[in-house]
Structures are given as structure tokens and as C-alpha cells.
Amino acid sequence: WMMPEVDGLELCRKVRAEERVDGRGYTYFIFLTALGDREHLLQGLAAGADDYLSKPLDRDELEMRLTSALRVTELHRRLALQNEELEKLNRMLFEQSREDPLTTLGNRLRLREDLEVLRGRAKRYNHSYAVVLCDVDHFKAYNDRYGHLAGDDALQRVAETISACLRGGDTAYRYGGEEFLVVLPEQDARAAAAIAERLRRAVQDLEIPHEANAPQDVVTVSAGVAALSTTGDPDELLKRADAALYAAKKAGRNRVSADGND
């Protein structure tokens, strides 16, 4: 209880406070003191002590109390391990809830979150940003001709190809069934259109057979591009990209169309 520089009460309080902050393993405190009255007992327990022994020391009693302390600390250790595993599982579930299971790209939930972050950053640093909305051409016909397993494989390969074409900082998402969205920070419409064209060529160069997609007879994508200034609304940006994608399809597919309102 009485020690040089810092007394037992203060030491106990300090250790308990540090345990709460850094999550260190549990420290079992037994106060051994000649101050055995009720007031000092309550002070020790209030400071965070687990047990209290009064002098003179009974060694048999101390041994039994230490045995009890070992049981308690082992329970704390197991509980800490279980909590750590639970936190890992929660983090994994959090990530999975924002990931498309087929392609492992981000899903629309993650897209919404990321767009809000990007919107704030663009406003803060006076940056524009752009999106590219891609759609696999005649994908329903592809599934009808080759089957859904082949369709899933084609989507995975398209997703991998799109991701491989991006710069660091650009992000691809699965936007819908056969639709993919690419977010391009700090890019205007012209730069985004060039990136979209690179994606389009890369997908065509995969040469995945697609007999219902004449005249190429391979899997291709159409793409719509739109960009926003610092104050633009992400929802409006997505609508404009969708309109540009529709224009690309109407013009014959396997091409890039840029929105004209940037």
C-alpha cells in the first residue's frame, strides 16, 4: 500500500487507466497492507484492486488467492482473444458488405460512400473528377448462347481487365448486372474519355467469343463518360454518364460517348 514515490492506490489507478486505453492484458491486483480497516479496504477496491490481504501474511491463504487470480486472468485472456476474433470477423463482414462477390470489385454501397468522400475532397482542393460507365454489349444474348457460368466467367475477366487498366487512385465498381463504373479523381472529360477508350480496346482484345455481338463476334463494352466540377452532385454525374452510355449504344455499341455538359 505504502511505497516510495507512488502509493499502491495510485499505481492501481494508473494501470487500470492504461488498460482501458491500449487494451493491454488484464493485471490482477492484490493489495497487501497492514491497513486492514474497512475504509482502506473500500479505497483499494474503488481504485481497481481485485483482492485485499492484511498483514501479517498467511502464506496458505496467499497461495489460494493467487490460484484464484490465475483463473481470473486466464478468463480475461480468453475473453480478449474472443473479442479480437470478433473484431476481425466484423471487419471482414464490413468489407464483404461493400464488395461484389463475383468480381471482388466494390459494390454500389461502397461506390456511394467513396463518391461522398471524393465529393468532399474535390470541393476542398478545387478538383474535378469523372466517371466511366461501361456495359457489356448484348450480354443477355451471351448468357442465352453460352450459359450463365460462362457469363460469370466473362464478367470476371472484364472486371480484371478494367482494373488492370486503371491508375493508382482510380477505382472500379460493379454497378449492375453487366455494368461497371470507374471513378477517376482529378480527371476532366477528355482525359476520362481517353481512359475509357483504353478500357474498351482492352476488353475487345480479350477476344472472348460472342457470336451474337456482330460484327466483332467477341465480347465488347460500350462506355459513357461524364465529369464534374468541384460543386457538382454525384447523382447528377451518374445520370449524365448513363445518358452518355445510352448514346454509345444507340450509335452502334463498342464505342465511347462523352457527356457534353462538363
Short mmCIF file of C-alpha atoms in Angstrom, two decimals:
data_model
loop_
_atom_site.label_atom_id
_atom_site.label_comp_id
_atom_site.label_asym_id
_atom_site.label_seq_id
_atom_site.Cartn_x
_atom_site.Cartn_y
_atom_site.Cartn_z
CA TRP A 1 0.00 0.00 0.00
CA MET A 2 2.66 2.46 1.09
CA MET A 3 5.51 2.63 -1.44
CA PRO A 4 8.18 5.21 -2.34
CA GLU A 5 7.26 7.84 -4.98
CA VAL A 6 3.83 6.37 -5.80
CA ASP A 7 1.48 4.52 -3.46
CA GLY A 8 -0.41 1.34 -4.29
CA LEU A 9 -3.70 3.14 -4.88
CA GLU A 10 -2.21 5.49 -7.46
CA LEU A 11 -0.35 2.64 -9.18
CA CYS A 12 -3.53 0.61 -9.44
CA ARG A 13 -5.49 3.54 -10.88
CA LYS A 14 -2.75 4.23 -13.43
CA VAL A 15 -2.57 0.64 -14.63
CA ARG A 16 -6.35 0.38 -14.93
CA ALA A 17 -6.46 3.61 -16.95
CA GLU A 18 -3.75 2.36 -19.31
CA GLU A 19 -5.59 -0.94 -19.76
CA ARG A 20 -8.65 0.94 -20.99
CA VAL A 21 -6.61 3.00 -23.45
CA ASP A 22 -4.27 0.46 -25.03
CA GLY A 23 -6.19 -2.77 -24.47
CA ARG A 24 -3.30 -4.48 -22.72
CA GLY A 25 -3.82 -7.78 -20.91
CA TYR A 26 -5.59 -7.74 -17.58
CA THR A 27 -3.45 -7.15 -14.46
CA TYR A 28 -4.70 -8.80 -11.29
CA PHE A 29 -4.14 -6.60 -8.24
CA ILE A 30 -3.85 -7.90 -4.69
CA PHE A 31 -3.24 -5.26 -2.05
CA LEU A 32 -1.05 -6.46 0.81
CA THR A 33 -1.08 -3.96 3.65
CA ALA A 34 -1.16 -3.53 7.37
CA LEU A 35 -4.07 -1.10 6.90
CA GLY A 36 -6.85 -3.63 7.26
CA ASP A 37 -9.77 -1.45 8.30
CA ARG A 38 -12.96 -1.21 6.25
CA GLU A 39 -12.22 2.29 4.92
CA HIS A 40 -8.90 1.25 3.41
CA LEU A 41 -10.44 -1.92 2.01
CA LEU A 42 -13.09 0.13 0.18
CA GLN A 43 -10.46 2.58 -1.11
CA GLY A 44 -8.43 -0.27 -2.56
CA LEU A 45 -11.40 -1.88 -4.27
CA ALA A 46 -12.54 1.50 -5.62
CA ALA A 47 -9.08 2.06 -7.11
CA GLY A 48 -9.43 -1.18 -9.09
CA ALA A 49 -7.97 -3.84 -6.82
CA ASP A 50 -9.23 -7.40 -7.20
CA ASP A 51 -8.33 -8.65 -3.74
CA TYR A 52 -7.06 -7.41 -0.42
CA LEU A 53 -4.80 -9.10 2.15
CA SER A 54 -3.93 -7.75 5.55
CA LYS A 55 -0.67 -8.30 7.32
CA PRO A 56 0.54 -10.47 8.94
CA LEU A 57 0.55 -12.61 5.81
CA ASP A 58 -0.88 -16.13 5.84
CA ARG A 59 1.08 -17.98 3.14
CA ASP A 60 -1.58 -20.66 2.65
CA GLU A 61 -4.23 -18.01 2.13
CA LEU A 62 -1.95 -16.13 -0.28
CA GLU A 63 -1.38 -19.30 -2.30
CA MET A 64 -5.11 -19.93 -2.63
CA ARG A 65 -5.80 -16.33 -3.62
CA LEU A 66 -3.04 -16.45 -6.24
CA THR A 67 -4.59 -19.63 -7.62
CA SER A 68 -7.88 -17.78 -7.88
CA ALA A 69 -6.08 -14.87 -9.55
CA LEU A 70 -4.68 -17.23 -12.20
CA ARG A 71 -8.19 -18.43 -13.02
CA VAL A 72 -9.43 -14.87 -13.40
CA THR A 73 -6.51 -13.74 -15.57
CA GLU A 74 -6.91 -16.81 -17.79
CA LEU A 75 -10.58 -15.97 -18.29
CA HIS A 76 -9.63 -12.39 -19.19
CA ARG A 77 -7.05 -13.70 -21.67
CA ARG A 78 -9.58 -15.96 -23.36
CA LEU A 79 -12.15 -13.18 -23.47
CA ALA A 80 -9.60 -10.82 -25.05
CA LEU A 81 -8.81 -13.42 -27.73
CA GLN A 82 -12.51 -13.94 -28.44
CA ASN A 83 -13.04 -10.18 -28.71
CA GLU A 84 -10.11 -9.91 -31.10
CA GLU A 85 -11.55 -12.66 -33.31
CA LEU A 86 -14.95 -10.98 -33.19
CA GLU A 87 -13.43 -7.67 -34.28
CA LYS A 88 -11.69 -9.41 -37.19
CA LEU A 89 -14.96 -11.04 -38.20
CA ASN A 90 -16.80 -7.72 -38.01
CA ARG A 91 -14.16 -6.06 -40.18
CA MET A 92 -14.40 -8.89 -42.70
CA LEU A 93 -18.20 -8.68 -42.78
CA PHE A 94 -17.98 -4.90 -43.17
CA GLU A 95 -15.70 -5.30 -46.19
CA GLN A 96 -17.79 -8.10 -47.69
CA SER A 97 -20.93 -5.99 -47.43
CA ARG A 98 -19.24 -3.48 -49.72
CA GLU A 99 -17.78 -5.98 -52.19
CA ASP A 100 -19.34 -7.69 -55.19
CA PRO A 101 -18.89 -11.44 -54.57
CA LEU A 102 -18.42 -12.37 -58.23
CA THR A 103 -15.83 -9.82 -59.32
CA THR A 104 -14.50 -8.68 -55.89
CA LEU A 105 -14.95 -5.09 -57.07
CA GLY A 106 -16.68 -2.60 -54.83
CA ASN A 107 -20.48 -2.65 -54.98
CA ARG A 108 -22.93 0.24 -55.13
CA LEU A 109 -22.84 0.74 -51.37
CA ARG A 110 -19.09 1.26 -51.43
CA LEU A 111 -19.47 3.44 -54.52
CA ARG A 112 -21.86 5.76 -52.68
CA GLU A 113 -19.52 6.04 -49.73
CA ASP A 114 -16.48 6.67 -51.92
CA LEU A 115 -18.27 9.26 -54.04
CA GLU A 116 -19.20 11.25 -50.94
CA VAL A 117 -15.58 11.21 -49.81
CA LEU A 118 -14.42 12.21 -53.29
CA ARG A 119 -17.00 14.99 -53.47
CA GLY A 120 -15.70 16.50 -50.23
CA ARG A 121 -12.10 16.20 -51.36
CA ALA A 122 -12.86 17.77 -54.74
CA LYS A 123 -14.58 20.71 -53.08
CA ARG A 124 -11.77 21.15 -50.55
CA TYR A 125 -8.94 21.09 -53.09
CA ASN A 126 -10.82 22.52 -56.07
CA HIS A 127 -10.51 19.36 -58.15
CA SER A 128 -12.79 17.92 -60.79
CA TYR A 129 -13.49 14.20 -61.15
CA ALA A 130 -15.03 11.92 -63.74
CA VAL A 131 -16.75 8.58 -64.11
CA VAL A 132 -16.90 5.98 -66.87
CA LEU A 133 -19.98 3.76 -67.01
CA CYS A 134 -19.36 0.57 -69.01
CA ASP A 135 -21.87 -2.01 -70.19
CA VAL A 136 -21.08 -5.40 -71.75
CA ASP A 137 -22.70 -5.39 -75.18
CA HIS A 138 -25.56 -7.87 -75.78
CA PHE A 139 -24.82 -9.65 -72.52
CA LYS A 140 -28.26 -11.28 -72.25
CA ALA A 141 -27.67 -12.86 -75.64
CA TYR A 142 -24.26 -14.02 -74.40
CA ASN A 143 -25.87 -15.78 -71.42
CA ASP A 144 -28.53 -17.31 -73.67
CA ARG A 145 -25.90 -18.66 -76.06
CA TYR A 146 -23.10 -19.75 -73.71
CA GLY A 147 -24.82 -20.18 -70.34
CA HIS A 148 -24.68 -18.30 -67.06
CA LEU A 149 -21.46 -19.92 -65.85
CA ALA A 150 -19.70 -18.69 -68.96
CA GLY A 151 -21.37 -15.32 -68.41
CA ASP A 152 -19.98 -15.13 -64.89
CA ASP A 153 -16.52 -16.01 -66.18
CA ALA A 154 -16.77 -13.30 -68.85
CA LEU A 155 -17.77 -10.70 -66.24
CA GLN A 156 -14.84 -11.69 -64.05
CA ARG A 157 -12.41 -11.33 -66.94
CA VAL A 158 -13.88 -7.97 -67.94
CA ALA A 159 -13.63 -6.76 -64.32
CA GLU A 160 -9.99 -7.87 -64.08
CA THR A 161 -9.17 -6.16 -67.36
CA ILE A 162 -10.81 -2.89 -66.34
CA SER A 163 -8.96 -2.89 -63.02
CA ALA A 164 -5.65 -3.62 -64.73
CA CYS A 165 -6.05 -0.56 -66.96
CA LEU A 166 -6.51 1.93 -64.14
CA ARG A 167 -4.03 4.24 -62.47
CA GLY A 168 -3.38 4.20 -58.76
CA GLY A 169 -6.22 6.12 -57.14
CA ASP A 170 -8.78 5.15 -59.78
CA THR A 171 -11.41 2.66 -58.64
CA ALA A 172 -13.71 0.23 -60.46
CA TYR A 173 -17.08 -0.96 -59.15
CA ARG A 174 -19.69 -3.42 -60.30
CA TYR A 175 -22.60 -1.09 -60.89
CA GLY A 176 -25.24 -3.56 -62.03
CA GLY A 177 -25.60 -6.95 -63.69
CA GLU A 178 -23.26 -6.35 -66.63
CA GLU A 179 -22.43 -2.72 -65.83
CA PHE A 180 -19.18 -1.44 -64.36
CA LEU A 181 -18.42 2.05 -63.13
CA VAL A 182 -14.96 3.58 -62.94
CA VAL A 183 -14.31 6.63 -60.75
CA LEU A 184 -11.44 8.86 -61.87
CA PRO A 185 -10.32 11.51 -59.36
CA GLU A 186 -8.80 14.73 -60.69
CA GLN A 187 -9.74 13.99 -64.31
CA ASP A 188 -11.73 16.02 -66.80
CA ALA A 189 -14.00 14.60 -69.50
CA ARG A 190 -11.29 14.49 -72.18
CA ALA A 191 -8.84 12.53 -70.03
CA ALA A 192 -11.64 10.24 -68.84
CA ALA A 193 -12.69 9.55 -72.43
CA ALA A 194 -9.12 8.52 -73.28
CA ILE A 195 -9.09 6.13 -70.32
CA ALA A 196 -12.49 4.76 -71.36
CA GLU A 197 -11.20 4.12 -74.87
CA ARG A 198 -8.25 2.23 -73.42
CA LEU A 199 -10.64 0.09 -71.39
CA ARG A 200 -12.82 -0.57 -74.42
CA ARG A 201 -9.87 -1.75 -76.51
CA ALA A 202 -8.51 -3.91 -73.70
CA VAL A 203 -11.83 -5.74 -73.30
CA GLN A 204 -12.13 -6.31 -77.04
CA ASP A 205 -8.55 -7.62 -77.11
CA LEU A 206 -9.55 -10.37 -74.68
CA GLU A 207 -11.22 -11.97 -77.71
CA ILE A 208 -13.87 -13.75 -75.68
CA PRO A 209 -16.11 -15.34 -78.34
CA HIS A 210 -19.58 -13.77 -78.62
CA GLU A 211 -21.40 -14.81 -81.78
CA ALA A 212 -24.40 -12.60 -81.01
CA ASN A 213 -22.25 -9.45 -80.98
CA ALA A 214 -21.71 -8.76 -84.67
CA PRO A 215 -19.59 -7.64 -86.38
CA GLN A 216 -16.81 -8.19 -83.81
CA ASP A 217 -18.06 -11.62 -82.66
CA VAL A 218 -16.21 -11.12 -79.36
CA VAL A 219 -17.20 -9.57 -76.04
CA THR A 220 -17.08 -5.76 -76.16
CA VAL A 221 -18.23 -2.89 -73.96
CA SER A 222 -19.88 0.43 -74.57
CA ALA A 223 -18.92 3.32 -72.30
CA GLY A 224 -20.39 6.64 -71.23
CA VAL A 225 -18.19 9.37 -69.76
CA ALA A 226 -19.14 12.34 -67.59
CA ALA A 227 -17.13 14.76 -65.44
CA LEU A 228 -17.98 17.16 -62.64
CA SER A 229 -16.59 20.40 -61.35
CA THR A 230 -15.97 20.84 -57.63
CA THR A 231 -19.57 21.71 -56.75
CA GLY A 232 -21.40 19.07 -58.79
CA ASP A 233 -23.82 16.47 -57.47
CA PRO A 234 -22.65 12.82 -57.77
CA ASP A 235 -26.19 11.65 -58.55
CA GLU A 236 -26.36 14.07 -61.46
CA LEU A 237 -22.96 12.86 -62.62
CA LEU A 238 -24.17 9.25 -62.70
CA LYS A 239 -27.29 10.24 -64.64
CA ARG A 240 -25.16 12.02 -67.23
CA ALA A 241 -22.83 9.05 -67.54
CA ASP A 242 -25.85 6.81 -68.05
CA ALA A 243 -27.17 9.12 -70.77
CA ALA A 244 -23.76 9.06 -72.47
CA LEU A 245 -23.74 5.26 -72.29
CA TYR A 246 -27.16 5.17 -73.92
CA ALA A 247 -25.81 7.37 -76.72
CA ALA A 248 -22.88 4.97 -77.23
CA LYS A 249 -25.26 2.04 -77.54
CA LYS A 250 -27.57 3.90 -79.87
CA ALA A 251 -24.60 4.77 -82.09
CA GLY A 252 -23.79 1.08 -82.58
CA ARG A 253 -22.11 -0.16 -79.36
CA ASN A 254 -18.42 -0.96 -78.77
CA ARG A 255 -17.62 2.72 -78.52
CA VAL A 256 -17.17 5.59 -76.05
CA SER A 257 -19.53 8.53 -75.77
CA ALA A 258 -18.74 11.60 -73.65
CA ASP A 259 -21.35 13.76 -71.99
CA GLY A 260 -21.38 17.27 -73.39
CA ASN A 261 -22.26 19.21 -70.20
CA ASP A 262 -18.86 19.15 -68.43
#
